[in-house]
Structures are given as C-alpha cells and as structure tokens.
Coordinates of N, CA and C in Angstrom, one line a residue:
M1 N 18.5 27.3 69.0 CA 17.2 27.3 69.5 C 17.2 26.6 71.0
V2 N 16.4 27.5 71.7 CA 16.4 26.8 73.2 C 14.9 26.3 73.5
T3 N 14.6 25.3 74.2 CA 13.6 24.8 74.5 C 12.9 25.1 76.0
I4 N 11.9 25.8 76.2 CA 11.5 26.2 77.5 C 10.4 25.3 77.9
P5 N 10.2 24.8 79.0 CA 9.1 24.3 79.4 C 7.9 25.2 79.6
A6 N 6.7 24.6 79.1 CA 5.2 25.1 79.1 C 5.4 25.8 80.4
S7 N 5.5 25.5 81.5 CA 5.3 26.2 82.9 C 6.4 27.4 83.1
E8 N 7.0 27.5 82.4 CA 8.0 28.9 82.7 C 8.1 29.6 81.4
A9 N 7.2 29.0 80.3 CA 6.8 30.3 78.8 C 5.8 30.8 79.1
K10 N 4.8 30.9 80.3 CA 3.4 31.3 79.9 C 3.8 32.5 80.0
N11 N 4.7 33.2 80.6 CA 4.6 35.0 80.4 C 5.5 35.5 79.3
L12 N 6.2 34.4 78.2 CA 6.9 35.1 77.1 C 5.7 35.1 76.1
D13 N 6.0 36.2 75.0 CA 5.5 36.4 73.9 C 6.2 35.6 72.9
M14 N 5.5 34.7 72.3 CA 5.9 33.8 71.3 C 6.2 34.5 69.7
N15 N 5.6 35.8 69.7 CA 5.6 36.2 68.5 C 7.4 37.2 68.6
V16 N 8.0 37.1 69.7 CA 9.0 38.1 69.6 C 10.3 37.1 69.5
E17 N 11.2 38.0 69.0 CA 12.8 37.3 68.8 C 13.3 37.5 70.0
Y18 N 14.2 36.8 70.8 CA 14.8 37.0 71.7 C 16.5 36.8 71.4
I19 N 17.2 37.3 72.2 CA 18.6 36.9 72.4 C 18.8 36.5 73.7
V20 N 19.5 35.1 73.5 CA 19.8 34.4 74.9 C 21.0 34.6 75.1
R21 N 21.2 35.0 76.4 CA 22.5 35.2 77.1 C 22.5 33.9 78.2
T22 N 23.9 33.6 78.4 CA 24.4 32.8 79.7 C 25.6 33.6 80.6
D23 N 24.9 33.6 81.8 CA 26.1 33.9 82.7 C 27.5 33.0 83.1
K24 N 28.2 33.8 83.8 CA 29.5 32.6 84.3 C 28.7 31.4 85.3
N25 N 27.4 31.7 85.6 CA 26.8 30.9 86.8 C 26.2 29.9 86.0
G26 N 25.7 30.0 84.6 CA 25.0 28.9 84.1 C 23.5 29.8 84.0
N27 N 23.2 31.0 84.3 CA 21.7 31.3 84.2 C 21.7 31.6 83.0
I28 N 20.4 31.4 82.1 CA 20.0 31.8 80.9 C 19.1 33.0 81.1
S29 N 19.2 33.9 80.1 CA 18.5 35.2 80.1 C 18.1 35.4 79.0
L30 N 16.7 35.8 78.4 CA 15.9 35.9 77.4 C 15.8 37.6 77.2
I31 N 16.6 38.3 76.3 CA 16.6 39.7 76.1 C 15.6 39.9 74.9
P32 N 14.8 40.4 74.7 CA 13.9 41.0 73.6 C 14.6 41.8 72.4
K33 N 14.7 41.3 71.3 CA 15.4 41.7 70.0 C 14.7 43.1 69.9
L34 N 15.4 44.1 69.7 CA 14.9 45.4 69.3 C 15.4 45.4 67.8
D35 N 14.2 46.6 67.0 CA 14.8 47.1 65.7 C 15.9 47.9 66.0
N36 N 16.6 47.7 64.9 CA 17.8 49.2 64.9 C 16.8 50.3 64.8
P37 N 16.9 51.3 65.8 CA 16.6 52.7 65.6 C 17.1 53.6 64.4
F38 N 18.4 53.1 64.2 CA 19.2 54.1 63.1 C 18.8 53.5 61.6
K39 N 18.1 52.2 61.4 CA 17.9 51.8 60.3 C 17.1 53.0 59.4
K40 N 16.1 53.6 59.8 CA 15.3 54.2 59.0 C 15.2 55.6 59.2
A41 N 16.6 56.0 60.2 CA 16.7 57.4 60.5 C 17.1 58.4 59.3
E42 N 16.6 59.2 59.5 CA 16.9 60.5 58.4 C 18.1 61.0 58.7
P43 N 19.0 61.4 57.6 CA 20.3 61.7 58.0 C 20.1 63.2 58.7
G44 N 21.0 63.0 59.9 CA 20.9 64.1 61.1 C 20.2 64.3 62.0
E45 N 19.3 63.0 62.0 CA 18.1 63.0 62.7 C 18.5 62.9 64.5
Y46 N 19.7 62.1 64.5 CA 20.1 62.0 66.0 C 21.6 63.0 66.3
Y47 N 21.6 63.9 65.4 CA 22.6 64.9 65.6 C 22.5 65.6 67.0
E48 N 23.4 66.0 67.8 CA 23.5 66.7 68.9 C 24.7 67.5 68.8
K49 N 24.0 68.7 69.2 CA 25.1 70.1 68.8 C 26.2 69.6 70.2
D50 N 27.4 69.8 69.4 CA 28.4 69.8 70.6 C 29.0 71.1 71.2
V51 N 28.0 71.0 72.5 CA 28.3 72.3 73.6 C 29.6 72.6 74.2
W52 N 30.4 71.4 73.9 CA 31.7 71.6 74.3 C 32.8 72.3 73.3
A53 N 32.5 72.5 72.3 CA 33.4 72.5 71.1 C 33.9 74.3 71.8
D54 N 33.3 75.3 72.1 CA 33.8 76.6 72.6 C 34.6 76.4 74.0
M55 N 34.7 75.7 74.6 CA 35.1 75.5 75.9 C 36.7 75.6 75.8
K56 N 37.2 76.3 76.6 CA 38.7 76.6 76.6 C 39.2 75.6 78.1
P57 N 40.1 74.5 77.9 CA 40.9 74.3 79.2 C 41.4 74.8 80.5
A58 N 40.6 74.7 81.3 CA 40.7 75.6 82.9 C 41.8 75.5 83.8
G59 N 42.5 74.0 83.4 CA 43.4 73.5 84.3 C 44.4 72.3 83.7
K60 N 44.4 71.2 84.3 CA 45.5 70.2 83.7 C 44.7 69.3 82.6
E61 N 43.5 69.9 82.0 CA 42.6 68.9 81.2 C 43.3 68.7 79.9
V62 N 43.4 67.8 79.3 CA 43.9 67.3 78.1 C 42.8 67.5 77.0
W63 N 43.3 68.3 76.0 CA 41.8 68.6 74.9 C 42.5 68.3 73.8

C-alpha cells in the first residue's frame, strides 16, 4: 500500500487498482491496472492469418 498526500491524489480515481512502479531515480509511477482482454475471449478471436507463410527466401534470410 502506498500513501499519497491528498493534494497529490486529487486527480486519481480512488475506485481503480494501480500498479506501482519505482524507477532507478526513485520516481514513483501509478499505472492503472487493466483487465486481461484474453480472459473472456472466444477461441480464435485474436487469430491473425500468417501472411508470410507462402513467402520464399529471396536472399540471405534465415527461414
């Protein structure tokens, strides 16, 4: 739990869960936690056709 002064918290939504990150300089970032978009996805909903499947190497590409 992180305590934030009221003067700094006026722009924060208190009904949102945040991920707290601290960088190497000691700066604290509050990142809103998002719901997992894949949790309720239907099978194949995020499938994208492999457009590279029929490509043949044209030079020194490693395939």
